[in-house]
Coordinates of C-alpha atoms (C1' of nucleotides) in Angstrom, one line a residue:
Chain A
M1 CA 20.0 -16.3 22.2
Q2 CA 19.6 -13.0 23.9
N3 CA 20.0 -11.3 20.5
E4 CA 17.7 -13.5 18.6
I5 CA 15.4 -11.6 16.4
R6 CA 11.8 -12.2 17.1
V7 CA 9.0 -10.8 14.9
R8 CA 5.3 -11.5 14.8
F9 CA 2.2 -11.2 12.7
A10 CA -0.8 -10.3 14.8
P11 CA -4.0 -10.3 12.8
S12 CA -7.5 -10.1 14.2
P13 CA -9.7 -12.9 13.1
T14 CA -12.2 -11.1 11.0
G15 CA -12.9 -14.0 8.7
Y16 CA -10.3 -13.8 6.0
L17 CA -6.7 -12.8 5.3
H18 CA -6.4 -9.4 3.8
V19 CA -3.7 -9.1 1.1
G20 CA -2.2 -6.2 3.0
G21 CA -2.1 -8.6 6.0
L22 CA -0.5 -11.2 3.8
R23 CA 2.2 -8.7 2.9
T24 CA 2.8 -7.7 6.5
A25 CA 3.0 -11.4 7.4
L26 CA 5.4 -12.0 4.5
Y27 CA 7.8 -9.2 5.5
N28 CA 7.9 -10.4 9.1
F29 CA 8.4 -14.0 7.9
L30 CA 11.1 -13.0 5.5
Y31 CA 12.9 -10.9 8.0
A32 CA 12.9 -13.8 10.5
R33 CA 14.1 -16.3 7.9
K34 CA 16.8 -13.9 6.6
T35 CA 18.2 -13.3 10.1
G36 CA 17.7 -16.8 11.5
G37 CA 15.1 -15.4 14.0
K38 CA 11.7 -16.5 15.0
F39 CA 8.4 -15.7 13.4
L40 CA 5.3 -15.8 15.7
L41 CA 1.6 -15.7 14.9
R42 CA -0.5 -14.1 17.5
I43 CA -4.3 -13.8 17.2
E44 CA -5.7 -10.4 18.4
D45 CA -9.2 -11.5 19.2
T46 CA -10.0 -9.0 22.0
D47 CA -13.0 -7.6 20.3
R48 CA -15.7 -10.2 20.9
N49 CA -18.2 -8.3 18.8
R50 CA -16.2 -9.0 15.8
Y51 CA -15.4 -12.6 16.4
V52 CA -16.0 -14.8 13.3
E53 CA -16.4 -18.5 13.5
G54 CA -13.5 -20.4 11.8
A55 CA -11.6 -17.2 11.1
I56 CA -8.4 -18.4 12.8
E57 CA -8.3 -21.7 10.9
N58 CA -8.9 -19.7 7.8
L59 CA -6.1 -17.4 8.5
I60 CA -3.6 -20.1 9.2
S61 CA -4.5 -22.1 6.1
A62 CA -4.2 -19.0 3.9
L63 CA -0.7 -18.4 5.3
Q64 CA 0.1 -22.0 4.8
L65 CA -1.1 -22.0 1.2
C66 CA 1.3 -19.2 0.5
G67 CA 4.2 -21.0 2.1
I68 CA 4.4 -18.8 5.2
D69 CA 4.9 -21.0 8.3
Y70 CA 5.3 -19.7 11.8
D71 CA 7.6 -20.9 14.6
E72 CA 5.3 -20.2 17.4
G73 CA 1.6 -19.6 17.6
P74 CA -1.8 -21.3 17.9
E75 CA -1.3 -25.1 17.6
K76 CA 2.4 -24.5 17.9
E77 CA 2.9 -23.4 21.4
G78 CA 6.2 -22.0 22.5
E79 CA 7.3 -20.7 25.8
V80 CA 5.6 -17.4 25.7
G81 CA 2.0 -18.5 25.0
P82 CA -0.9 -18.6 24.9
Y83 CA -1.0 -17.0 21.5
L84 CA -4.6 -16.0 21.5
Q85 CA -5.2 -12.8 23.3
S86 CA -8.6 -13.9 24.5
A87 CA -6.7 -16.5 26.6
R88 CA -4.5 -13.9 28.1
T89 CA -7.0 -11.6 29.9
E90 CA -5.5 -12.2 33.4
I91 CA -2.2 -11.1 32.1
Y92 CA -3.6 -7.8 31.0
Q93 CA -5.5 -7.4 34.2
K94 CA -2.2 -7.7 36.1
Y95 CA -0.5 -5.0 34.1
I96 CA -3.4 -2.7 34.2
K97 CA -3.2 -2.8 37.9
I98 CA 0.5 -1.8 37.7
L99 CA -0.3 1.0 35.3
L100 CA -2.9 2.3 37.7
E101 CA -0.5 2.1 40.6
K102 CA 2.1 4.0 38.7
D103 CA -0.5 6.7 37.8
A104 CA 0.0 6.0 34.1
A105 CA -3.7 5.1 33.8
Y106 CA -7.0 6.0 35.3
H107 CA -10.6 4.9 35.6
C108 CA -13.1 6.6 33.3
F109 CA -16.8 6.4 33.9
C110 CA -18.0 8.1 30.8
S111 CA -20.4 6.0 28.8
S112 CA -20.3 5.5 25.1
E113 CA -23.3 7.8 24.8
D114 CA -21.5 10.5 26.9
L115 CA -18.5 10.3 24.6
D116 CA -20.6 10.4 21.4
K117 CA -22.3 13.5 22.7
M118 CA -19.0 15.0 23.6
R119 CA -17.5 14.4 20.2
Q120 CA -20.6 15.7 18.6
Q121 CA -20.3 19.0 20.5
Q122 CA -16.6 19.3 19.8
K123 CA -17.4 18.9 16.1
E124 CA -20.0 21.6 16.2
Q125 CA -17.6 24.0 17.9
G126 CA -15.0 23.2 15.3
L127 CA -12.7 21.5 17.8
D128 CA -10.8 18.3 17.3
P129 CA -12.7 15.2 18.5
R130 CA -10.8 13.8 21.4
Y131 CA -11.4 12.8 25.0
D132 CA -11.5 15.9 27.2
G133 CA -10.1 14.2 30.2
R134 CA -13.0 14.8 32.5
C135 CA -12.4 11.6 34.5
R136 CA -8.7 12.2 34.7
K137 CA -8.8 14.2 37.9
L138 CA -11.3 12.0 39.8
S139 CA -10.3 11.5 43.4
Q140 CA -9.4 8.0 44.6
Q141 CA -12.4 8.0 46.9
E142 CA -14.8 9.0 44.2
V143 CA -13.4 6.3 41.9
E144 CA -13.8 3.7 44.6
K145 CA -17.3 4.9 45.4
R146 CA -18.5 4.7 41.9
I147 CA -17.0 1.3 41.3
A148 CA -18.6 0.1 44.5
A149 CA -21.9 1.5 43.2
G150 CA -21.6 -0.8 40.3
E151 CA -20.9 1.9 37.7
S152 CA -19.3 0.6 34.6
Y153 CA -15.9 2.0 33.6
V154 CA -13.0 1.7 31.3
I155 CA -9.3 2.3 32.0
R156 CA -7.6 5.1 30.1
E157 CA -4.0 5.8 29.5
K158 CA -2.7 9.0 31.2
T159 CA -0.6 10.4 28.5
P160 CA 1.4 13.7 29.0
E161 CA -0.5 16.9 28.1
T162 CA 2.5 18.8 26.9
G163 CA 5.8 18.4 25.1
E164 CA 6.5 16.0 22.3
I165 CA 7.8 12.6 21.6
T166 CA 10.4 11.6 19.1
F167 CA 11.0 8.0 18.0
Y168 CA 12.8 6.2 15.2
D169 CA 11.2 4.1 12.6
I170 CA 13.3 1.9 10.4
V171 CA 11.4 2.9 7.3
R172 CA 10.6 6.5 8.2
D173 CA 13.5 7.5 10.3
K174 CA 12.8 10.2 12.8
V175 CA 9.1 10.9 13.7
T176 CA 8.0 13.6 16.2
I177 CA 4.5 13.9 17.6
P178 CA 3.3 16.5 20.1
W179 CA 1.7 14.9 23.2
E180 CA -1.2 17.3 23.1
T181 CA -2.5 15.6 20.0
V182 CA -2.3 12.2 21.6
D183 CA -5.6 11.1 23.1
D184 CA -6.0 9.3 26.4
Q185 CA -6.5 6.0 24.8
I186 CA -8.7 3.4 26.4
L187 CA -6.6 0.5 27.4
M188 CA -9.3 -1.7 28.9
K189 CA -12.9 -1.8 27.9
S190 CA -15.8 -2.1 30.3
D191 CA -16.1 -5.8 29.5
G192 CA -12.6 -6.3 30.9
F193 CA -11.0 -7.0 27.6
P194 CA -8.0 -5.0 26.6
T195 CA -7.9 -2.8 23.5
Y196 CA -5.3 -3.4 20.8
H197 CA -3.0 -0.8 22.3
L198 CA -2.6 -2.4 25.7
A199 CA -2.6 -6.0 24.6
N200 CA -0.2 -5.3 21.8
V201 CA 2.4 -3.7 24.0
I202 CA 2.2 -6.3 26.8
D203 CA 2.3 -9.2 24.4
D204 CA 5.1 -7.8 22.3
H205 CA 7.1 -7.4 25.4
L206 CA 6.2 -10.7 27.0
M207 CA 6.8 -12.5 23.8
K208 CA 10.2 -10.9 23.5
I209 CA 9.4 -9.3 20.1
T210 CA 12.4 -7.4 18.9
H211 CA 11.0 -5.8 15.8
V212 CA 7.5 -4.6 15.1
I213 CA 6.8 -4.7 11.4
R214 CA 3.3 -3.5 10.6
G215 CA 1.2 -1.2 8.4
E216 CA 1.5 2.5 8.4
E217 CA -1.9 3.0 9.8
W218 CA -0.3 2.3 13.2
L219 CA 2.3 5.0 12.9
S220 CA 0.2 7.6 14.7
S221 CA -0.5 5.4 17.7
V222 CA 3.2 4.8 18.4
P223 CA 3.3 7.4 21.1
K224 CA 0.5 5.7 23.0
H225 CA 2.5 2.5 22.9
L226 CA 5.8 4.0 23.7
F227 CA 4.2 5.7 26.7
L228 CA 3.2 2.2 28.1
Y229 CA 6.7 0.8 27.5
Q230 CA 8.1 3.7 29.5
A231 CA 5.6 3.4 32.3
L232 CA 6.4 -0.2 32.7
S233 CA 10.1 0.4 32.4
W234 CA 10.3 -1.9 29.4
K235 CA 12.6 -1.6 26.4
P236 CA 10.5 -1.0 23.3
P237 CA 11.1 -3.0 20.1
K238 CA 12.4 -1.5 16.9
L239 CA 9.7 -0.3 14.7
A240 CA 9.1 -0.5 10.9
H241 CA 5.9 0.9 9.5
L242 CA 5.1 -0.4 6.0
P243 CA 3.7 1.8 3.3
L244 CA 0.0 1.1 2.6
L245 CA -1.4 -1.0 -0.2
L246 CA -3.6 1.3 -2.4
N247 CA -6.6 1.2 -4.6
E248 CA -6.4 2.6 -8.2
D249 CA -7.4 6.0 -6.8
K250 CA -4.6 5.9 -4.2
S251 CA -6.9 5.4 -1.2
K252 CA -6.2 2.6 1.2
L253 CA -6.9 -0.8 -0.4
S254 CA -10.5 -1.6 0.2
K255 CA -13.2 -4.1 -0.4
R256 CA -15.4 -1.5 -2.2
Q257 CA -12.9 -1.2 -5.0
N258 CA -10.9 -4.3 -5.0
D259 CA -10.7 -7.9 -4.0
V260 CA -8.9 -7.8 -0.7
A261 CA -9.0 -11.4 0.6
V262 CA -6.2 -13.7 -0.2
E263 CA -8.7 -16.4 -0.9
D264 CA -10.4 -14.2 -3.5
Y265 CA -7.2 -14.1 -5.5
L266 CA -6.6 -17.8 -5.1
Q267 CA -10.2 -18.5 -6.2
K268 CA -9.7 -16.3 -9.2
G269 CA -6.8 -18.6 -10.3
Y270 CA -3.8 -16.7 -9.1
L271 CA -1.0 -19.0 -7.9
P272 CA 0.2 -18.4 -4.3
E273 CA 3.7 -18.3 -5.7
A274 CA 2.7 -15.4 -8.0
L275 CA 0.7 -13.6 -5.4
I276 CA 3.6 -13.7 -2.9
N277 CA 6.1 -12.6 -5.5
F278 CA 3.8 -9.7 -6.6
I279 CA 3.1 -8.5 -3.1
A280 CA 6.7 -8.8 -2.0
L281 CA 7.5 -6.2 -4.6
L282 CA 4.8 -3.8 -3.5
G283 CA 6.8 -1.6 -1.1
W284 CA 10.0 -3.5 -1.2
H285 CA 12.6 -3.8 -3.9
P286 CA 15.7 -6.1 -4.1
A287 CA 19.1 -4.7 -4.9
K288 CA 18.9 -6.1 -8.4
D289 CA 16.5 -5.3 -11.2
K290 CA 14.9 -8.7 -11.1
E291 CA 11.2 -9.3 -11.0
I292 CA 10.6 -13.0 -10.5
Y293 CA 11.5 -14.2 -7.1
S294 CA 10.7 -17.5 -5.4
L295 CA 10.0 -17.5 -1.7
E296 CA 13.4 -19.1 -1.2
E297 CA 15.1 -16.3 -3.1
L298 CA 13.1 -13.7 -1.1
K299 CA 14.3 -15.2 2.1
K300 CA 17.8 -14.6 1.0
E301 CA 17.3 -11.1 -0.5
F302 CA 15.0 -9.5 2.0
S303 CA 16.0 -6.5 3.9
L304 CA 14.1 -3.9 6.0
K305 CA 16.4 -1.2 4.7
R306 CA 15.0 -1.5 1.2
I307 CA 11.4 -1.0 2.1
S308 CA 9.9 2.1 0.4
K309 CA 8.1 4.9 2.1
A310 CA 5.3 5.7 -0.3
G311 CA 2.1 3.7 -0.7
A312 CA 1.8 1.2 -3.6
V313 CA -1.2 0.8 -5.9
F314 CA -2.3 -2.8 -6.2
N315 CA -2.0 -3.2 -9.9
V316 CA -3.8 -6.3 -11.1
E317 CA -2.4 -6.0 -14.7
K318 CA 1.0 -6.7 -13.4
L319 CA -0.2 -9.5 -11.2
D320 CA -1.8 -11.0 -14.3
W321 CA 1.5 -10.9 -16.1
M322 CA 3.4 -12.3 -13.2
N323 CA 0.9 -15.1 -12.8
G324 CA 1.3 -15.9 -16.4
Q325 CA 5.0 -16.2 -15.9
Y326 CA 4.5 -18.7 -13.1
L327 CA 1.9 -20.6 -15.1
R328 CA 4.5 -21.2 -17.8
N329 CA 7.6 -21.8 -15.7
L330 CA 6.4 -23.8 -12.7
S331 CA 6.5 -27.6 -13.2
L332 CA 3.7 -29.2 -15.2
D333 CA 2.8 -31.3 -12.2
R334 CA 2.4 -28.3 -10.0
I335 CA 0.2 -26.5 -12.5
A336 CA -1.9 -29.6 -13.3
E337 CA -2.5 -30.0 -9.6
A338 CA -3.4 -26.4 -9.1
A339 CA -5.8 -26.4 -12.0
K340 CA -7.8 -29.4 -10.9
P341 CA -10.3 -27.5 -8.8
F342 CA -11.0 -25.2 -11.7
F343 CA -11.7 -28.1 -13.9
A344 CA -14.0 -29.6 -11.3
E345 CA -15.8 -26.4 -11.1
A346 CA -16.2 -26.3 -14.9
G347 CA -17.5 -29.9 -14.8
L348 CA -14.6 -31.2 -16.8
D349 CA -13.3 -34.7 -16.2
T350 CA -9.6 -34.9 -15.4
S351 CA -9.4 -38.7 -14.7
N352 CA -7.6 -39.3 -18.0
T353 CA -4.3 -38.0 -16.5
E354 CA -2.3 -38.4 -19.6
K355 CA -4.7 -36.3 -21.6
Y356 CA -5.3 -33.9 -18.8
K357 CA -1.6 -33.1 -18.5
K358 CA -1.2 -32.6 -22.2
V359 CA -4.1 -30.2 -22.2
I360 CA -2.7 -28.3 -19.3
D361 CA 0.7 -28.1 -20.9
L362 CA -0.8 -26.8 -24.1
V363 CA -3.1 -24.3 -22.5
R364 CA -1.1 -22.9 -19.7
G365 CA 1.1 -20.8 -21.9
R366 CA -2.0 -19.1 -23.4
V367 CA -3.7 -17.8 -20.3
H368 CA -3.0 -15.6 -17.3
T369 CA -5.0 -17.3 -14.5
L370 CA -5.9 -20.9 -13.6
Q371 CA -9.5 -19.9 -13.9
Q372 CA -9.1 -19.2 -17.6
I373 CA -7.7 -22.7 -18.2
P374 CA -10.9 -24.7 -18.4
N375 CA -12.4 -22.3 -20.8
A376 CA -9.4 -22.6 -23.1
A377 CA -9.4 -26.4 -22.6
I378 CA -13.0 -27.2 -23.0
V379 CA -12.8 -28.0 -26.7
F380 CA -10.6 -31.0 -25.9
Y381 CA -13.5 -32.4 -23.9
Q382 CA -16.5 -31.3 -25.9
Q383 CA -17.2 -30.9 -29.5
P384 CA -16.7 -27.3 -30.4
Q385 CA -19.8 -25.3 -31.4
L386 CA -19.4 -23.4 -34.6
D387 CA -21.0 -20.0 -35.0
A388 CA -22.2 -18.8 -38.4
A389 CA -18.9 -17.3 -39.4
K390 CA -17.0 -20.5 -38.7
Q391 CA -19.6 -22.7 -40.2
E392 CA -19.3 -20.6 -43.4
V393 CA -15.6 -21.3 -43.5
A394 CA -16.2 -25.0 -43.0
D395 CA -18.7 -25.0 -45.8
K396 CA -16.4 -23.4 -48.3
E397 CA -15.6 -25.6 -51.3
S398 CA -11.8 -25.5 -50.7
S399 CA -12.4 -26.4 -47.0
Q400 CA -14.5 -29.4 -48.0
Q401 CA -11.7 -30.5 -50.3
V402 CA -9.2 -30.2 -47.5
Y403 CA -11.4 -32.2 -45.2
K404 CA -11.8 -35.0 -47.8
F405 CA -8.1 -35.4 -48.2
W406 CA -7.6 -35.4 -44.5
L407 CA -9.9 -38.2 -43.9
E408 CA -7.9 -40.2 -46.4
K409 CA -4.6 -39.4 -45.0
L410 CA -5.1 -39.3 -41.3
P411 CA -5.6 -43.1 -40.7
N412 CA -2.2 -43.8 -42.0
L413 CA -0.3 -41.2 -40.0
D414 CA 1.7 -41.6 -36.8
I415 CA 0.1 -38.7 -35.1
D416 CA 2.8 -38.5 -32.4
S417 CA 5.0 -37.2 -35.1
S418 CA 4.4 -33.6 -35.7
K419 CA 6.6 -33.9 -38.7
Q420 CA 4.4 -36.5 -40.4
I421 CA 1.4 -34.3 -39.8
N422 CA 3.0 -31.3 -41.2
T423 CA 4.1 -33.2 -44.2
A424 CA 0.6 -34.4 -44.7
I425 CA -0.7 -30.9 -44.6
K426 CA 1.8 -29.9 -47.3
E427 CA 0.8 -32.8 -49.4
I428 CA -2.8 -31.8 -49.2
S429 CA -1.8 -28.4 -50.2
Q430 CA -0.1 -29.7 -53.3
E431 CA -2.9 -32.1 -54.2
T432 CA -5.7 -29.6 -53.7
G433 CA -4.0 -26.4 -54.6
V434 CA -5.3 -24.9 -51.4
K435 CA -2.8 -23.0 -49.3
G436 CA -2.2 -20.5 -46.5
K437 CA -5.2 -19.4 -44.6
N438 CA -7.6 -21.5 -46.6
L439 CA -5.6 -24.6 -45.7
Y440 CA -5.2 -24.1 -42.0
M441 CA -8.3 -22.3 -41.0
P442 CA -10.7 -25.0 -41.8
L443 CA -8.7 -27.5 -39.9
R444 CA -8.4 -25.3 -36.9
V445 CA -12.1 -24.6 -37.0
A446 CA -12.9 -28.3 -37.2
L447 CA -10.6 -29.4 -34.4
Y448 CA -10.6 -26.3 -32.2
G449 CA -13.7 -24.4 -33.1
D450 CA -11.9 -21.1 -33.6
F451 CA -9.9 -19.3 -36.2
H452 CA -7.0 -18.8 -33.8
G453 CA -5.4 -21.3 -31.5
P454 CA -2.8 -23.9 -31.0
E455 CA -0.9 -25.6 -33.8
I456 CA -2.6 -28.4 -35.7
P457 CA -0.2 -31.2 -34.7
E458 CA -0.7 -30.3 -31.1
L459 CA -4.4 -30.4 -31.4
I460 CA -4.4 -33.7 -33.1
Q461 CA -2.0 -35.2 -30.6
I462 CA -4.4 -34.3 -27.8
L463 CA -7.6 -35.2 -29.5
G464 CA -6.3 -38.5 -30.8
K465 CA -7.0 -40.0 -34.2
D466 CA -10.5 -41.1 -33.7
E467 CA -11.8 -37.8 -32.3
T468 CA -9.9 -35.9 -35.0
L469 CA -11.5 -38.0 -37.7
A470 CA -14.9 -37.6 -36.1
R471 CA -14.7 -33.8 -35.9
V472 CA -13.6 -33.5 -39.5
E473 CA -16.2 -36.0 -40.7
K474 CA -18.9 -34.1 -38.9
L475 CA -18.2 -31.0 -41.1
L476 CA -18.1 -32.9 -44.3
K477 CA -21.2 -32.4 -46.4
Chain B
rG1 C1' -10.4 20.5 11.2
rU2 C1' -5.8 18.7 13.9
rC3 C1' -1.5 15.7 14.0
rC4 C1' 1.6 12.5 11.3
rC5 C1' 3.5 10.3 6.8
rG6 C1' 4.4 10.6 1.7
rU7 C1' 5.4 12.7 -3.7
rU8 C1' 10.8 9.7 -10.0
rC9 C1' 7.2 7.4 -16.6
rG10 C1' -0.3 5.7 -16.3
rU11 C1' 1.3 1.6 -12.5
rC12 C1' 5.4 -1.1 -9.4
rU13 C1' 10.2 0.9 -8.8
rA14 C1' 16.2 1.8 -9.2
rG15 C1' 18.8 6.1 -7.9
rU16 C1' 21.5 8.6 -2.4
rG17 C1' 25.4 15.8 -5.1
rG18 C1' 28.1 15.5 -11.2
rU19 C1' 23.6 9.7 -15.0
rA20 C1' 22.0 10.2 -22.1
rA21 C1' 17.5 9.5 -14.9
rG22 C1' 17.8 2.6 -15.4
rG23 C1' 14.4 -1.8 -15.1
rA24 C1' 9.4 -4.1 -15.0
rC25 C1' 3.9 -4.0 -16.2
rU26 C1' 0.6 -1.6 -19.7
rC27 C1' 0.4 0.6 -24.6
rA28 C1' 2.4 1.2 -29.9
rG29 C1' 5.5 -0.6 -33.9
rG30 C1' 8.5 -4.6 -35.7
rA31 C1' 10.6 -9.8 -36.0
rU32 C1' 9.5 -15.1 -35.2
rU33 C1' 4.8 -18.1 -35.6
rU34 C1' 0.2 -21.1 -41.3
rU35 C1' -3.2 -18.2 -37.1
rC36 C1' -3.6 -16.8 -31.9
rA37 C1' -0.7 -17.0 -27.6
rU38 C1' 4.5 -17.1 -26.2
rU39 C1' 9.3 -15.2 -27.1
rC40 C1' 12.6 -11.3 -28.9
rC41 C1' 13.7 -6.3 -30.6
rU42 C1' 12.4 -1.1 -30.8
rG43 C1' 9.6 3.0 -29.2
rC44 C1' 6.2 6.3 -26.1
rA45 C1' 6.4 8.0 -21.2
rA46 C1' 8.7 10.6 -15.0
rC47 C1' 12.2 13.6 -10.9
rA48 C1' 4.8 18.1 -8.1
rG49 C1' 6.0 23.7 -7.9
rG50 C1' 8.9 27.7 -5.7
rG51 C1' 12.9 29.2 -3.0
rG52 C1' 17.6 28.3 -0.9
rU53 C1' 22.7 25.5 0.2
rU54 C1' 26.5 24.2 -3.5
rC55 C1' 31.1 25.1 -8.7
rG56 C1' 27.0 21.6 -9.4
rA57 C1' 21.0 19.3 -7.4
rC58 C1' 16.1 14.0 -8.6
rU59 C1' 19.4 13.5 -4.5
rC60 C1' 20.4 18.2 1.3
rC61 C1' 17.2 22.4 3.9
rC62 C1' 12.6 25.5 3.9
rC63 C1' 7.8 26.8 2.0
rU64 C1' 3.6 25.7 -1.0
rA65 C1' 0.5 22.2 -3.5
rC66 C1' -1.4 17.6 -3.9
rG67 C1' -2.2 12.6 -2.0
rG68 C1' -2.7 9.4 2.0
rG69 C1' -3.2 7.7 7.1
rA70 C1' -4.7 8.5 12.2
rC71 C1' -8.0 11.0 15.3
rG72 C1' -13.7 4.4 18.2
rC73 C1' -15.1 0.7 24.8
rC74 C1' -12.1 -1.9 15.9
rA75 C1' -7.9 -3.8 15.0

RNA sequence: GUCCCGUUCGUCUAGUGGUAAGGACUCAGGAUUUUCAUUCCUGCAACAGGGGUUCGACUCCCCUACGGGACGCCA
C-alpha cells in the first residue's frame, strides 16, 4: 500500500463546475482508475469572500452526473480528512509555526493599501510588480511588539533571493525558474486562513497525494510549493501540468466568450457521456486513432504520457458531432430518459410512453442535442401549422387528389406494416398519375408540416390512423 | 514589462532522424435515400521563420517571431 497512487481534484466552490475543472477531475480520476489508486475530492474553500451557498453540492452532483466518483472526500470520509480546507485551519496554523521556526517564513505587516501603493509605484518606475521584502528583515522583538500592539499581519514565505530551481513535470519535462522572479508568497492571510499555496502543499502531503495533476496556470507557482516541501523536509509529489482549454481566439477559456459551466452544457442538451468523451480528447490522445470512447474504455486507455503540451481550443462543432453520435448509439431508454426534462420544458406530454419512445427513436438521429429534440418532435403532439408555401402545395389539384385517395385507402391498411403503406402510395400514384415530388410532398406537408422530414410510414406509425386521417382531412377542400 | 510554457491542415490531433506527413470535426463534390437527416466514398487543407548538427530533419540544438500562462491577504 506504500506505493498506492493517490490523486486529487481540489476545486474551490465558486458555484459551478468549470469544464476545465471537469477535465482536470477526469484526468485525475482516470489515472486513479487506470492504476488502481485512489481519487480524492478536496474542497479548497479558504477564501471566505468567495464562498457560494450550495456550491459544494453542486460540484459533487456535476461530477456524479458525468460518472466521476471519488474514493475519499466530503460525505465520504477517509483516514486523512477532513476534506474541506475550512475545517483544517488548526492544521495550517501548526505548520505555519514550524515554518516560522525554521525561518522559512516571516511576519509581514504591510496592509493591502501599502501593497497596492507599492505595486503602483513599481509600475510607474517600469519595475516588475512584486513584494519588495520590506518586512523580511524585521527583528524578532519588533515583530513581537507589533503583534502585541494588535497590528494585523500576514505570513509570507521566505524564498531564496538568488539561484534557480529546476523541477520535472511529467508533461513538460524539465522546467527551470530563477528564484529572483519568485515572490515571497503570502501563506497565511490576516484572517488566519491559509492561501492556496500553503493549504495545497500541506494537504497534498498529509493526504499522501503522489501525483498532482492540475492546470498549467499553476506551473509558475511550483517553486513556491517546492520550497515549502523542502522547508518541511517532505517529499514532493510528482507533477503533471495540463495544457489549458482555450477560446476560439486561443485565450484561456472564459465566460465572456464561451459557456464554461458543465451544467450549461448539460442544459443545452449535451449528454454527459459525450461531454466527457469530448473533453478527454482535448489535451490527451489514445494510442489508436479512435474518437468515441466510453468512460470505461477511457479508464483502460488513459496514460499521463500521452497528454499534450499545447493548449486546446474548445471546439463546439466537434462536440455537436460527438453528441450526435451518442444520441444515435446510446440505448433508446437512456436517450428517452435524458430527453424528458427537455420535453417538460417545452410543455410536451410524455406520459404515453410507447408513443414517446417511438418519437425519440425517430427524432434522435436527426438532431445534435437533446434540446433540439422537442422542436423536431412537436408535430407529433400538435397539429402542424402550414405557412403560405406549404398551404399552396396542399391546395394544388394533384395534392387534393392524392389526399382523396388516401382517405379511402388508409382505413383498410395495417399501418404497422411499412410495406403496406408503401404499396398504397404506389397504388395512388398509378390511380392518380401523380408521382415523385408531387406525390410525397403533399403527404409530408399534411402529416409533418414540412417539405423535408422522416419517411411517410414512420410518420403514420407514430401518429396513428385516426390522427393521420384527421390531418389529411383537414387539408381537403 | 519580467519569468515560464507552447507552436503539425481552420479546429482536435498521430508522428519521436529516412513517411506519398496519418486520423477526426468543419467545408466541397458524389453515392444511397421519394425529401431531409443518417450512412458511405472522394476531395480541399498543415510541420511558424532562420540558422546549425547529420549522409538525411516535422522529429535534436540555438536564435527570432507569434501565441498563451503567471506575476493578488483568488484559487
